[in-house]
Structure formats: structure tokens, C-alpha cells
Coordinates of C-alpha atoms in Angstrom, one line a residue:
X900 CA -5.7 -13.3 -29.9
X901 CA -9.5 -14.0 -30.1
X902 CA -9.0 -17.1 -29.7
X903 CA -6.5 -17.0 -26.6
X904 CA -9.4 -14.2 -25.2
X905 CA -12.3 -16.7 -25.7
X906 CA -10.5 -19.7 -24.3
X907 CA -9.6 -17.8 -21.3
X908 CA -12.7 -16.6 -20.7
X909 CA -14.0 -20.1 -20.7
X910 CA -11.1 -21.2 -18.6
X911 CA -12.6 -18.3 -16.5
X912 CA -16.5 -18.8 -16.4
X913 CA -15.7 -22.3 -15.4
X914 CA -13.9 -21.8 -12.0
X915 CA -16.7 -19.4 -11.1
X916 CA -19.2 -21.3 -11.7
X917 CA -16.9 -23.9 -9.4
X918 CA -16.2 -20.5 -7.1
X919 CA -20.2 -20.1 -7.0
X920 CA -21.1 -23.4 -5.9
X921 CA -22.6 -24.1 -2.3
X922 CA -20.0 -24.4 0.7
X923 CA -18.3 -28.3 1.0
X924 CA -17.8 -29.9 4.2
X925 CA -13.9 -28.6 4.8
X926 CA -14.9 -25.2 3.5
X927 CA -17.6 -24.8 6.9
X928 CA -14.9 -26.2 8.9
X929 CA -12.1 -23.6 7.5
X930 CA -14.9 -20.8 8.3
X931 CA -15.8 -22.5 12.0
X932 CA -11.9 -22.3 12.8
X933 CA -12.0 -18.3 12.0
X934 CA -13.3 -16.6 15.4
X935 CA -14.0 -13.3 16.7
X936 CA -11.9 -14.0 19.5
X937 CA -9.3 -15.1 17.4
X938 CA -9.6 -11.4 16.0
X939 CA -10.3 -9.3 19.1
X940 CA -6.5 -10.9 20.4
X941 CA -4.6 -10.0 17.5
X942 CA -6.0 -6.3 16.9
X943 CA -6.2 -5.5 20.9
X944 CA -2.2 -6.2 21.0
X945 CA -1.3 -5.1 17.6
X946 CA -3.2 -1.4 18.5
X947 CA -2.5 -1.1 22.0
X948 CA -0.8 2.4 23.4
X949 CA 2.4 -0.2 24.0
X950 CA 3.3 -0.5 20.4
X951 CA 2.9 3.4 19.7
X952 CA 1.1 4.0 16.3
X953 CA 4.3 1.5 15.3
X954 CA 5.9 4.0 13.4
X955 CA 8.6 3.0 10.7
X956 CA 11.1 2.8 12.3
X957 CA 10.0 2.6 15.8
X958 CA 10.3 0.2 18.7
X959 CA 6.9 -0.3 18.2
X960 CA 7.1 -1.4 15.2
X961 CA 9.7 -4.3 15.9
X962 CA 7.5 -5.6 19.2
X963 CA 4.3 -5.7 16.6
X964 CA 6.9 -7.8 14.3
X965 CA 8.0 -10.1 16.9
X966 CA 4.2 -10.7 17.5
X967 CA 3.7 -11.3 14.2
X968 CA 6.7 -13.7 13.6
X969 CA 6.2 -15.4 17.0
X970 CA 2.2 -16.3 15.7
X971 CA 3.5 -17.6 12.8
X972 CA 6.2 -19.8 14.5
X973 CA 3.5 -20.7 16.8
X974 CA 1.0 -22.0 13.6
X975 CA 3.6 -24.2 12.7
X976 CA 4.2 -22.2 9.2
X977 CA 7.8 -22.5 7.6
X978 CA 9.6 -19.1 7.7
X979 CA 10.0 -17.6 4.7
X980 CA 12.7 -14.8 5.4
X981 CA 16.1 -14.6 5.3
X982 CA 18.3 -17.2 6.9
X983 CA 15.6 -19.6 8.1
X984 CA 13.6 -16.9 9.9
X985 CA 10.5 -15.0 9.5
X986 CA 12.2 -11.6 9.0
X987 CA 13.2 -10.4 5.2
X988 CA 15.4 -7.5 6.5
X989 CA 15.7 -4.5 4.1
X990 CA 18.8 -2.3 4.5
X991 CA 17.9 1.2 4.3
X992 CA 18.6 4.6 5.2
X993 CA 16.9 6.7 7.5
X994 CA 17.7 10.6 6.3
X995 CA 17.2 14.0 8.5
X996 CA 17.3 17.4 6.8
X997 CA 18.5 20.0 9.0
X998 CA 17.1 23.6 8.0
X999 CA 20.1 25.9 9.0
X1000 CA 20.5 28.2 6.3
X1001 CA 17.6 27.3 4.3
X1002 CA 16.2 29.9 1.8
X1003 CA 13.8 29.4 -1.1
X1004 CA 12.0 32.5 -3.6
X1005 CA 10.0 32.0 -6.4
X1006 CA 9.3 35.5 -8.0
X1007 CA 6.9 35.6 -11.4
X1008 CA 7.0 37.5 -13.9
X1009 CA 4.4 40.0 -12.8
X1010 CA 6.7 41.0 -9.7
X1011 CA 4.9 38.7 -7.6
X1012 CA 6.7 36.6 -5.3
X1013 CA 6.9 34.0 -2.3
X1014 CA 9.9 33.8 -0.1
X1015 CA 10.8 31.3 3.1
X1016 CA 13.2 30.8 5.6
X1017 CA 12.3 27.3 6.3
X1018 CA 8.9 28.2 8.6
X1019 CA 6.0 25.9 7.5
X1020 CA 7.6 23.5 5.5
X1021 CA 10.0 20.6 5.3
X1022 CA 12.3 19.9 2.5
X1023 CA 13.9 16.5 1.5
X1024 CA 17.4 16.2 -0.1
X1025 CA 20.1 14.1 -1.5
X1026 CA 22.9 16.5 -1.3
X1027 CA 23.4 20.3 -1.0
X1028 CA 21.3 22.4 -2.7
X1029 CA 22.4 25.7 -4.4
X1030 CA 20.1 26.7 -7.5
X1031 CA 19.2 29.9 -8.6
X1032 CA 17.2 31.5 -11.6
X1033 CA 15.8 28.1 -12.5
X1034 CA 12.5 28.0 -14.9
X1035 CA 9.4 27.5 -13.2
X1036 CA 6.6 24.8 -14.8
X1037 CA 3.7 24.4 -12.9
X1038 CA 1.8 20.8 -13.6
X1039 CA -1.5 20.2 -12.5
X1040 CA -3.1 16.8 -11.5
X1041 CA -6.9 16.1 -11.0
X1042 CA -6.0 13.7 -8.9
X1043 CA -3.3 11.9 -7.2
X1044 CA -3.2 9.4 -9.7
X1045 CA -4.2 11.4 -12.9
X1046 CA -2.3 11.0 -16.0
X1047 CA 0.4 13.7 -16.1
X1048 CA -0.1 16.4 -18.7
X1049 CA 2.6 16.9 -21.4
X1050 CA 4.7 19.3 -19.7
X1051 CA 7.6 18.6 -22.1
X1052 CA 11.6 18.2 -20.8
X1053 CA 11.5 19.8 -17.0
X1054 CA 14.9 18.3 -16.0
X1055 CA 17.1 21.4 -15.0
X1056 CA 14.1 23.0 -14.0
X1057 CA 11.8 23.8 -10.8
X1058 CA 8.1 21.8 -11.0
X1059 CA 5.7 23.4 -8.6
X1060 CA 2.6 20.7 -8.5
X1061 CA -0.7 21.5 -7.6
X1062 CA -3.2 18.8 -7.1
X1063 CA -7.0 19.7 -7.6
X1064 CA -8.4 17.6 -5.0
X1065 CA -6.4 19.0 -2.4
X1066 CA -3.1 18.4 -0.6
X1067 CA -0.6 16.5 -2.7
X1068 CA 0.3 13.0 -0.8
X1069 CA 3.4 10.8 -1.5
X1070 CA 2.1 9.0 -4.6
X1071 CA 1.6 12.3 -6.6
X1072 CA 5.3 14.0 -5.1
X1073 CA 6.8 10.5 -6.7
X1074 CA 4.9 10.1 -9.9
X1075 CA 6.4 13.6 -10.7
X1076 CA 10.3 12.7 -9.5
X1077 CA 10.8 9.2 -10.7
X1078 CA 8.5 10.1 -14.4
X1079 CA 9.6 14.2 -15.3
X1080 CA 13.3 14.0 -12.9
X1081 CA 13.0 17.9 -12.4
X1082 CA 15.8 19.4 -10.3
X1083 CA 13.8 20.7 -7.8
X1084 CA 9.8 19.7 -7.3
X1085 CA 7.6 22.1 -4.5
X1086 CA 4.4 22.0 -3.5
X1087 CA 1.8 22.6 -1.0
X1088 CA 0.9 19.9 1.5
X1089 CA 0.8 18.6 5.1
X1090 CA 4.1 17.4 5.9
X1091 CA 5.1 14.3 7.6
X1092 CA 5.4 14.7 11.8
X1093 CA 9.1 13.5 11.5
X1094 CA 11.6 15.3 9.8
X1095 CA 13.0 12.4 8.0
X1096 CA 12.5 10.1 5.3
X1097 CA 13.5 6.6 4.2
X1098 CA 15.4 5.5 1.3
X1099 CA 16.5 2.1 0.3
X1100 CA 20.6 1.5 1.7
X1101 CA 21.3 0.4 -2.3
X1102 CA 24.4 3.5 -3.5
X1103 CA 23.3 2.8 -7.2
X1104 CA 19.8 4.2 -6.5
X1105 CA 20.4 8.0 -7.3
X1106 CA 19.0 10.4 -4.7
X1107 CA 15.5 11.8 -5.8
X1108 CA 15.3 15.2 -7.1
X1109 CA 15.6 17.9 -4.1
X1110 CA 11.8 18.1 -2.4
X1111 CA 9.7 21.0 -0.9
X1112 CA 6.7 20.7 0.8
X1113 CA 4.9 23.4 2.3
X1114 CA 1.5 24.4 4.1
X1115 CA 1.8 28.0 3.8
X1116 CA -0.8 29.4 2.5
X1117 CA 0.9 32.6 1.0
X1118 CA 2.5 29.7 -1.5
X1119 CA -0.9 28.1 -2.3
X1120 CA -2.2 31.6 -3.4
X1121 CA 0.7 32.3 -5.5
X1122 CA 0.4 29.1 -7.2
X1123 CA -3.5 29.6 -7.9
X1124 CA -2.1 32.9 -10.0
X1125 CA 0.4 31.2 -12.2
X1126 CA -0.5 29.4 -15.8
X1127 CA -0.2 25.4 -16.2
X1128 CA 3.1 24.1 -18.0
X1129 CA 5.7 26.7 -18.7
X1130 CA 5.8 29.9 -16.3
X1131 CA 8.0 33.4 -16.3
X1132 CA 8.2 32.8 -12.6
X1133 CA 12.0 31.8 -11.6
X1134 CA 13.0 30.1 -8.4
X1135 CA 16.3 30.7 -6.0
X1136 CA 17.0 28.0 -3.6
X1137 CA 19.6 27.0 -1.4
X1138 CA 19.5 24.1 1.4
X1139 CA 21.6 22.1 3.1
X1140 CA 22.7 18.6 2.6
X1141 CA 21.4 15.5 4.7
X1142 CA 22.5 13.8 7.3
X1143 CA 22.1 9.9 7.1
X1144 CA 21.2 7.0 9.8
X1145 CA 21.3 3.3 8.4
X1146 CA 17.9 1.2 9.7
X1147 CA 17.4 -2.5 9.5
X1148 CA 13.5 -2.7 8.7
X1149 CA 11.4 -5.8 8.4
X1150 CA 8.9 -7.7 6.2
X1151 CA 7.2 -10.2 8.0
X1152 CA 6.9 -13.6 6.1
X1153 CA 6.1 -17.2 6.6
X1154 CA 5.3 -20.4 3.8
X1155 CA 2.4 -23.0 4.2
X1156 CA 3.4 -25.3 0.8
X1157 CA 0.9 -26.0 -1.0
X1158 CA -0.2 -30.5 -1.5
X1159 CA -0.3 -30.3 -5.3
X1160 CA 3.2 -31.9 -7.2
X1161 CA 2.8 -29.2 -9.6
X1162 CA 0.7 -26.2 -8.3
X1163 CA 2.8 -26.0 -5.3
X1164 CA 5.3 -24.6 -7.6
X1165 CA 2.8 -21.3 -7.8
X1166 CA 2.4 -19.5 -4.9
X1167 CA -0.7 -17.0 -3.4
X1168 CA 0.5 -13.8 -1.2
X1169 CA -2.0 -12.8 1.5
X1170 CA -0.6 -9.4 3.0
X1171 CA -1.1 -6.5 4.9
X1172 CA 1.1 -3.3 6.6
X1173 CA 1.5 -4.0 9.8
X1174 CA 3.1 -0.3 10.6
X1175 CA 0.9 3.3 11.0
X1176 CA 1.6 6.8 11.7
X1177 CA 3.2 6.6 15.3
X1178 CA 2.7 9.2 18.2
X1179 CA 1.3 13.2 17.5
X1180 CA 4.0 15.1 18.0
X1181 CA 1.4 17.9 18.7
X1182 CA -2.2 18.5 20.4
X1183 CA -3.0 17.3 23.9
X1184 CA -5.4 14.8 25.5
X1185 CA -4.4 10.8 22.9
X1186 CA -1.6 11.6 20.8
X1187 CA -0.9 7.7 19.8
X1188 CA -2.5 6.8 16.4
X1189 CA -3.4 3.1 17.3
X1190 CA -4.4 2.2 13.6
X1191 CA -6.8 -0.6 14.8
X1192 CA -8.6 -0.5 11.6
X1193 CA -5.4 1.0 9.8
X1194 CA -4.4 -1.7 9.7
X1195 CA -4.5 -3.8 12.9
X1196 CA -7.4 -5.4 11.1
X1197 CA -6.1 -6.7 7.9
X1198 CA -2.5 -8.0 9.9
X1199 CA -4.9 -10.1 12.1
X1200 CA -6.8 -11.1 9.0
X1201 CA -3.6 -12.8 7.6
X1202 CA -2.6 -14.2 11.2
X1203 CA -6.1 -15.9 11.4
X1204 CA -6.3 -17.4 7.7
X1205 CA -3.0 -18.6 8.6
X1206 CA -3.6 -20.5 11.6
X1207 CA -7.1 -21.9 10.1
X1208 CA -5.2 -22.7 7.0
X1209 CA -2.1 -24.2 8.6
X1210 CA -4.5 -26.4 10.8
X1211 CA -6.0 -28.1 7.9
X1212 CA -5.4 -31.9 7.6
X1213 CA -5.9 -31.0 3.6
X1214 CA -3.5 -28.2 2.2
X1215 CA -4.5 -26.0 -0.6
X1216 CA -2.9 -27.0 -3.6
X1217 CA -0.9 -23.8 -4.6
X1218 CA 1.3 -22.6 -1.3
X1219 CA 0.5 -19.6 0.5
X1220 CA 3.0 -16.8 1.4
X1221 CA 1.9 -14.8 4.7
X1222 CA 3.3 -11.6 4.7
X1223 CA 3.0 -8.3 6.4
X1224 CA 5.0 -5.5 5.6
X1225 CA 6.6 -2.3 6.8
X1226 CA 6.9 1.3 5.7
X1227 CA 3.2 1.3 4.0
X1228 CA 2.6 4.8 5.1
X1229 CA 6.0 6.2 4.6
X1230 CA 5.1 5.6 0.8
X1231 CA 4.6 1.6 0.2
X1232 CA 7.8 0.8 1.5
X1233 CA 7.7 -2.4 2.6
X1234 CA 5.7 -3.7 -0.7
X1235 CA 8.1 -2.2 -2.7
X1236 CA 11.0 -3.7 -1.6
X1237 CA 9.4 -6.7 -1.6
X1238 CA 8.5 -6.9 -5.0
X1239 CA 12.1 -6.2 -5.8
X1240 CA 13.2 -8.4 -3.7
X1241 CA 11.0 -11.5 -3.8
X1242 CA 11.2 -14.7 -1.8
X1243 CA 9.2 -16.6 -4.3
X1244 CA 9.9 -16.1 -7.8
X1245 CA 7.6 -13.6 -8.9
X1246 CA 6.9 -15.5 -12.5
X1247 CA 5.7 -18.0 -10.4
X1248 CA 3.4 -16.0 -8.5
X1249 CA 0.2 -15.8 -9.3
X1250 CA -2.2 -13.6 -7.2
X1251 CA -1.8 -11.3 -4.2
X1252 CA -4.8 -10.9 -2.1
X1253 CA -3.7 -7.6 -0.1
X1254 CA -6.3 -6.7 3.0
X1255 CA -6.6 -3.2 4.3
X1256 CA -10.0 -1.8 6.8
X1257 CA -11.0 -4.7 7.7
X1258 CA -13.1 -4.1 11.1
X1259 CA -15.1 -0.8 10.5
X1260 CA -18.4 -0.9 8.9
X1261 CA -19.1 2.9 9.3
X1262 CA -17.8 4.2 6.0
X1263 CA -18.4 7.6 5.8
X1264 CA -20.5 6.9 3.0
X1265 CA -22.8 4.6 4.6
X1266 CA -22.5 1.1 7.1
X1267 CA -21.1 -1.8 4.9
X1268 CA -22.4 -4.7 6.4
X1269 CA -22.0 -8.3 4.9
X1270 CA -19.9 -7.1 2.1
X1271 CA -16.4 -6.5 1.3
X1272 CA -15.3 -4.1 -1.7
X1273 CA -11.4 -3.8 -2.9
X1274 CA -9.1 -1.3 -5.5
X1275 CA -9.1 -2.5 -9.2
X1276 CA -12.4 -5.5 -8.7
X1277 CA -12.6 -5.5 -12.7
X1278 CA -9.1 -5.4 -13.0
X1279 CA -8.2 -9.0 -12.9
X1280 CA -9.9 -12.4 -12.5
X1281 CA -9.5 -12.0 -8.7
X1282 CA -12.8 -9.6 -8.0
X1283 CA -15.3 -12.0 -9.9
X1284 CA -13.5 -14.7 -7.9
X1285 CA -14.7 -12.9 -4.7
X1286 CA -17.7 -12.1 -6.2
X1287 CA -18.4 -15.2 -6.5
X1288 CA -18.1 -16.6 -3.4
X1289 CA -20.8 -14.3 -2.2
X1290 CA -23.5 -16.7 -2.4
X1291 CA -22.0 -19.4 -0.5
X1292 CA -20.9 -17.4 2.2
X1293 CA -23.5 -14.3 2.7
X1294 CA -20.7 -11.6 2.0
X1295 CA -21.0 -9.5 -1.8
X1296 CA -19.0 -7.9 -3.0
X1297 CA -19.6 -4.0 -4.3
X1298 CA -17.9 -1.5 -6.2
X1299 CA -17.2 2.2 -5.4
X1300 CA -18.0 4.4 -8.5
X1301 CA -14.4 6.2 -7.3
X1302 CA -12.2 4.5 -4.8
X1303 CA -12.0 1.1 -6.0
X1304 CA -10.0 2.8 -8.8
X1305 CA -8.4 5.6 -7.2
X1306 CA -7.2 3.8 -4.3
X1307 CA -5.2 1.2 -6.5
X1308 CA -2.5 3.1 -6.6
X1309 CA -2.1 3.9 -2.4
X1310 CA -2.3 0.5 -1.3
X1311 CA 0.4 -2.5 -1.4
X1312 CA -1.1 -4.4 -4.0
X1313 CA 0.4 -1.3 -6.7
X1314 CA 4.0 -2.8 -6.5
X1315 CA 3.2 -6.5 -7.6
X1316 CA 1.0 -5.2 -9.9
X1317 CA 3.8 -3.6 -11.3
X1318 CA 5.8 -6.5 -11.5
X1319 CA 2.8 -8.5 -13.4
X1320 CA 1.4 -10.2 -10.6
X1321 CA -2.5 -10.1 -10.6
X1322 CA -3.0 -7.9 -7.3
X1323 CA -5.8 -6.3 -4.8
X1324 CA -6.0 -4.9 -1.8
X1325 CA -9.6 -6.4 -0.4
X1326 CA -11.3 -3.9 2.4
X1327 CA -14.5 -3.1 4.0
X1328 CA -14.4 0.5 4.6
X1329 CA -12.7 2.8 2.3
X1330 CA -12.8 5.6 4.7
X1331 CA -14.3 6.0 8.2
X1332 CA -14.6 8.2 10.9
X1333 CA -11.5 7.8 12.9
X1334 CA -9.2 7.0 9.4
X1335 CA -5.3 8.3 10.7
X1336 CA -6.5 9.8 13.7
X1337 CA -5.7 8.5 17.3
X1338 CA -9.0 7.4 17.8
X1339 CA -8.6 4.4 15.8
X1340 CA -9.2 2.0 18.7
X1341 CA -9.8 -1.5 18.4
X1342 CA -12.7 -1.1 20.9
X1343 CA -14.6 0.2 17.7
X1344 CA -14.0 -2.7 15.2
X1345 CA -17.3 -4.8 14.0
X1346 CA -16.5 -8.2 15.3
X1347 CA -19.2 -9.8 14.3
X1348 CA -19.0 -8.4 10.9
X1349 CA -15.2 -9.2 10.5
X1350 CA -15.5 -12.5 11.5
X1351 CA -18.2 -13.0 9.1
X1352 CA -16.0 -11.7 6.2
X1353 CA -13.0 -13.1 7.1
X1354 CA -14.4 -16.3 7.0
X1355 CA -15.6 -15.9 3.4
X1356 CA -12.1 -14.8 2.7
X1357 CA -10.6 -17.5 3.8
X1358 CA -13.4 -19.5 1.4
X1359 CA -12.3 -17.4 -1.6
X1360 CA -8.6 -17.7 -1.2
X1361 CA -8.8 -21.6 -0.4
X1362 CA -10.8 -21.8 -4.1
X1363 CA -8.2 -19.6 -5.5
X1364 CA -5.2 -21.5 -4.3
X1365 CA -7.3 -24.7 -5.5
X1366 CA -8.7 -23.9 -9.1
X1367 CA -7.1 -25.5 -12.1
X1368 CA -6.4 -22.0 -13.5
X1369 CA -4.5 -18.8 -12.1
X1370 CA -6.1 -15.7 -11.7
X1371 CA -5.4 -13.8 -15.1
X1372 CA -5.3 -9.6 -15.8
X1373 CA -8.3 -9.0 -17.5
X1374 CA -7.1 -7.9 -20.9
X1375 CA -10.2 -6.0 -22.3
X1376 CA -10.2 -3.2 -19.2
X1377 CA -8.4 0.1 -20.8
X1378 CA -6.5 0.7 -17.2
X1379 CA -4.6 -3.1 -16.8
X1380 CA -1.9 -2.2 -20.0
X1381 CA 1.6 -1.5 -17.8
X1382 CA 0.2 -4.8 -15.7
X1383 CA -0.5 -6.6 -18.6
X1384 CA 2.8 -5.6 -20.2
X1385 CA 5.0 -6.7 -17.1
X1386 CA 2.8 -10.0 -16.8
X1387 CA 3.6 -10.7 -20.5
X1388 CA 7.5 -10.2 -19.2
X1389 CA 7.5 -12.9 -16.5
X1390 CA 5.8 -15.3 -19.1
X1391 CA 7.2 -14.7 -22.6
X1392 CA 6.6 -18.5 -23.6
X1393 CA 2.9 -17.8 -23.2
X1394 CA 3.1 -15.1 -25.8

């Protein structure tokens, strides 16, 4: 094993020294073919009030995939999808909880209680629901992504989950369904506009546990009063089964093969969600959430690597999958599906460069100018690559003491990480001012900035697709283990 470690690292030090070197002649002709222009046209149609905050589903969201699709048709790129078009289609199911009859209670021990009719809150379900008396075990997160706490067997019983740094977003609701399987999960959050949710169209996926999410503050209270784990409090629930809609949705995807005999075989996914939030269904005055910057900006990143890619006389020698996605706000949908459903074998994938924020510099932490930062940098091979490249093209590379861990796990690179593949999710700005509200407009993307930084991706990724070796986990990091573990699955002869 220390002998694999060292040789790798060699292997690694190598091809960034290689990665480091100054710019060759085809490299400043791959940067001079990435414009602002070239930017400005993609984001200004991809977030203009037309497509509607291209909701999933939404007719927005199929006129912004038809754009997409009809760019890369246009670039000359071979499509990737199913049937000899651009378009993986994913069956799935689009469900709508009606509320008639609902009733939930909790009442503790102490003669406490919380009781609802269905007023600030919005449950999701597989089936009818008719509990009552279940236990009660409260679990408490730090975080979204915080290591559960050993709550023991909850199935059969009711998990209220409280998340310290505030409301508890999709990630956290699904870590507790898919890894404790209670009967019934509830806590306090800001529900989605639409009363619906998505679910794969596949009958052997069982129906998630029963889910309650409220923003009543009574609830909130009462939670603050009961004990982590195991509770006296007992819950009484009864709610009314779904009605279902089946949706076609969409990934985006097209192939430029790559010019080496036997590193074509490999294959480098550059991605982005190409849906957001939709239209307010509340407040006056702009009620459509363009998503310019979320994430307008890292769809036209792909769409202009891809056309100064495709336009090369010289291919890169590994091929390059183009992909957006759907559903990344409705809970990583799109990725997801992808991973489990993957156009290119996924043993034979090898990185996935994933590109979200790309066109604000006014963090609210502070302008980021010249520099691009990403989730899990120390994770894998692929951050010192990009690191790298900083010297050649003027853009570094920084790390957030928080996000650039945190955020791994709410951005698309988290499902082909799962799967093994060495993943990121490059940005520029974790969080700015106008982050998922409707004044995300493309009028207020850096263009001079995102050009600049687009260019030096498109430097890094043409280094990546050409190095002699593949961009590895890095084994010594205590968080890459479960990636590690499913990498070691898709290659068991290099155990």
C-alpha cells in the first residue's frame, strides 16, 4: 500500500508539474475562442422572463433544453442521449398531496402538545397515512451534512429532526429517510412553493417514509423542549394518499470523442443544472426567479467549452461528455439519475468537472476576482489540478474554511462521487446577494471576470483530458472513504 501511495503520488506530482507549466500555442488559442459575448448570449436567453425560473417540470424548462440541445447540434457534437438525440429522458412521477382530512398531534409526556389541521405545512406521502400512538425520537444535526447520531432502530417510529444551523433542506429530510427508514419523519422548514414532488417512474423503488414539513413556529418551540434520541412524546397522524402525474424529464447530453486509440475509451463529464426555482407563487412587483448565476452561468460555461473544444483541429485525448441536467433543485435529480443511469460506463469515467456560480464575483464574504474555489478541492487529484493551472492562466484557486466541504454534498458532483467517479462542482461565488431570489438577473454577471475564468477552465480540463494519468481520490483525506470504497468497486483488478 505504501508503495501503490508513493507511486501515485509521483504519477501525481508529475502531471502538475506538466499542469503548471506556461500556456502552449493551442492552449491561447482554446482561451481566445472563449468570449464574453459568447457568454452574455447563452445566460441572457437561458435567464430571461420567457423561460420562467425553468422550473422542473415546467415549459420553461424544456424551451431552455431545446436551447441547450440545439447549441450542441449546432457545435457539431455527437448526441449522446437516447436514440441518437441529445435528450436522456428519465421517466418519472410527478406526485400532489391533497390535504383534505389531514390531522397531525404530537403530545409529550409533560402534557405539552402541538396539533395541525394542515395550516403551515406540507406533507409528502406514498400512500394513506393512519398512525397513531407512535414513539417519538428527536435527532439532531449540526449541519445538513453532519454525521447522524446513534439514535438506535427508529423504524415503526416518528423522527422529528431539528437541524442546528437552521431550516432543514432536502439533503438532511433524505439522509434521515433513505439511512434510519422511520415511518413517519417531521420537521420544521420552508416548504417548497409547489405542492408536489418528484419521484423516479421505477415500481421497485419503495415510496419514502411519509414526510412533514412545517414553518409553524408553535412546532419549533415544542421541539426546542424535547430531549435528543428517545422521547415520551407520542404522535397521532392521519393523511391522505397521493395523487400521481407521470413526467418525461430531460438530461441534456452530447460526446466530443476524444483522438487517443486508448484514452478515448475514458471519458471527462463537464456539467451543470440547467433548471431553478420557477415563478413566486407569492409577493408582488418580479416574482420569476431567473437563476442567471444559479445556474445560467455554469450551463453557458459547458455550452462555450464545448464549442471552443469542438472547434479544435486537435481533440483532447480522453472524450468529453457535455451534460446539463434537470431537477438539481428539487433534490439533485437530474445527477442522480444520471449516475444510475449512465451513458458512458461509469468504470470508465474518470472525472467530472461540475460548474455552479459562475458569473458573480460579490460573495457575500467578499469580491472573488481572478479565482475560482469548488466543494471537496483536497478531495481528489482534480483541485491541485486546477490549482495548478493558476499560474499559466492568472486564475487561483482558494479554499473556503466551510463551504468547500459543506457544499459537497448540495451540488451534482455528490452522485458520481457516490458511484466512484472523482467529482467537483467548480464555482466562483459560494453565496451572493441575489442567491434564489428573483433578482438573479444576468445584467449582474462579471463578464469580464467569467470570461477570464472560463478560459482557464477550459485550460485545466484540456490538461486533464490529456495527462497520461486519471485524476485519482486522494486516499490520505479522512472524508473520501465511501468514494474511495465505490472507486475500488468499479476497478477491482487495480486492488
Amino acid at each position: 500500500m505504501i508503495a501503490h501511495r508513493l507511486a501515485a503520488l509521483v504519477l501525481f506530482l508529475a502531471g502538475a508539474a506538466a499542469a503548471a507549466g506556461p500556456l502552449s500555442p493551442a492552449e491561447r488559442e482554446l482561451m481566445e475562442a472563449i468570449g464574453a459575448n459568447t457568454l452574455r448570449g447563452h445566460l441572457s436567453f437561458l435567464a430571461s422572463d420567457l423561460l420562467e425560473g425553468r422550473d422542473t417540470p415546467s415549459r420553461g424548462l424544456d424551451l431552455a433544453a431545446e436551447y441547450i440541445a440545439s447549441q450542441f447540434r449546432r457545435f457539431g457534437l455527437e448526441p449522446a442521449g437516447d436514440q441518437g438525440t441529445y435528450f436522456q429522458n428519465a421517466p418519472y412521477v410527478k406526485v400532489t398531496q391533497p390535504m383534505d382530512g389531514f390531522h397531525l398531534r404530537i403530545e409529550t409526556g409533560d402534557g405539552k402538545s402541538w396539533e395541525s389541521s394542515g395550516a403551515k405545512l406540507i406533507a409528502l406521502t406514498g400512500a394513506p397515512v393512519n398512525l397513531s400512538g407512535l414513539e417519538v425520537v428527536k435527532v439532531t444535526l449540526s449541519s445538513a451534512t453532519a454525521p447522524l447520531p446513534p439514535v438506535g432502530d427508529v423504524r415503526g417510529k416518528a423522527v422529528l429532526l431539528y437541524v442546528a444551523q437552521g431550516l432543514a433542506p432536502a439533503v438532511a429530510r433524505n439522509r434521515i429517510l433513505t439511512t434510519l427508514q422511520p415511518a413517519l419523519l417531521v420537521t420544521y422548514g420552508v416548504f417548497p412553493p409547489a405542492p408536489f414532488r418528484l419521484r423516479p417512474a421505477d415500481p421497485s423503488s419503495p415510496p419514502p417514509a411519509p414526510t412533514v414539513i412545517t414553518s409553524d413556529g408553535e412546532f419549533s418551540r415544542l421541539l426546542d423542549t424535547l430531549p435528543d434520541g428517545a422521547t415520551t412524546a407520542r404522535l397521532t397522524a392521519r393523511i391522505s394518499g397521493p395523487r400521481e402525474e407521470p413526467l418525461a424529464l430531460r438530461n441534456v447530453i452530447a460526446r466530443l470523442p476524444g483522438s487517443d486509440p486508448v484514452l478515448r475509451n475514458e471519458a471527462i463529464l463537464l456539467t451543470a443544472h440547467y433548471d431553478h426555482v420557477g415563478v413566486s407563487g407569492r409577493g408582488d412587483g418580479d416574482r420569476i426567479h431567473n437563476g442567471a448565476n444559479d445556474d445560467a452561468s455554469g450551463v453557458a460555461t459547458v455550452l462555450a467549452l464545448a464549442e471552443a473544444l469542438a472547434a479544435r483541429k486537435l481533440r483532447p485525448r480522453r472524450t468529453l461528455l457535455f451534460m446539463t441536467y434537470f431537477g438539481e433543485e428539487k433534490g439533485l435529480l437530474g445527477s442522480r439519475y444520471y449516475a444510475a443511469h449512465p451513458v458512458h460506463p461509469l468504470r470508465d469515467t474518470v472525472a467530472n468537472l461540475n460548474f455552479e456560480h459562475m458569473g458573480r464575483t460579490d460573495d457575500n464574504e467578499g469580491p472573488r476576482l481572478n479565482q475560482v474555489t469548488g466543494t471537496g478541492l483536497a478531495y481528489t487529484t482534480l483541485g491541485e489540478a486546477l490549482a495548478a493551472t493558476g499560474g499559466a492562466t492568472g486564475v487561483t484557486t482558494w479554499t473556503h474554511p466551510r463551504n468547500t466541504e459543506e457544499f459537497f454534498a448540495r451540488s451534482d458532483n455528490q452522485a458520481l462521487a457516490d458511484a466512484g467517479v472523482p467529482a467537483m462542482t467548480v464555482c466562483v461565488a459560494w453565496i451572493f446577494p441575489d442567491y434564489h431570489r428573483p433578482s438573479d438577473h444576468w445584467e449582474k454577471i462579471d463578464l469580464p471576470n467569467m470570461e477570464r475564468v472560463v478560459r482557464a477552465m477550459g485550460v485545466a480540463v484540456t490538461r486533464i483530458a490529456n495527462s497520461d494519468t486519471a485524476p485519482r481520490w486522494i486516499e490520505s483525506h479522512p472524508k473520501v472513504k465511501p468514494y474511495l470504497e465505490a472507486f475500488k468497486k468499479l476497478h477491482p483488478a487495480e486492488e
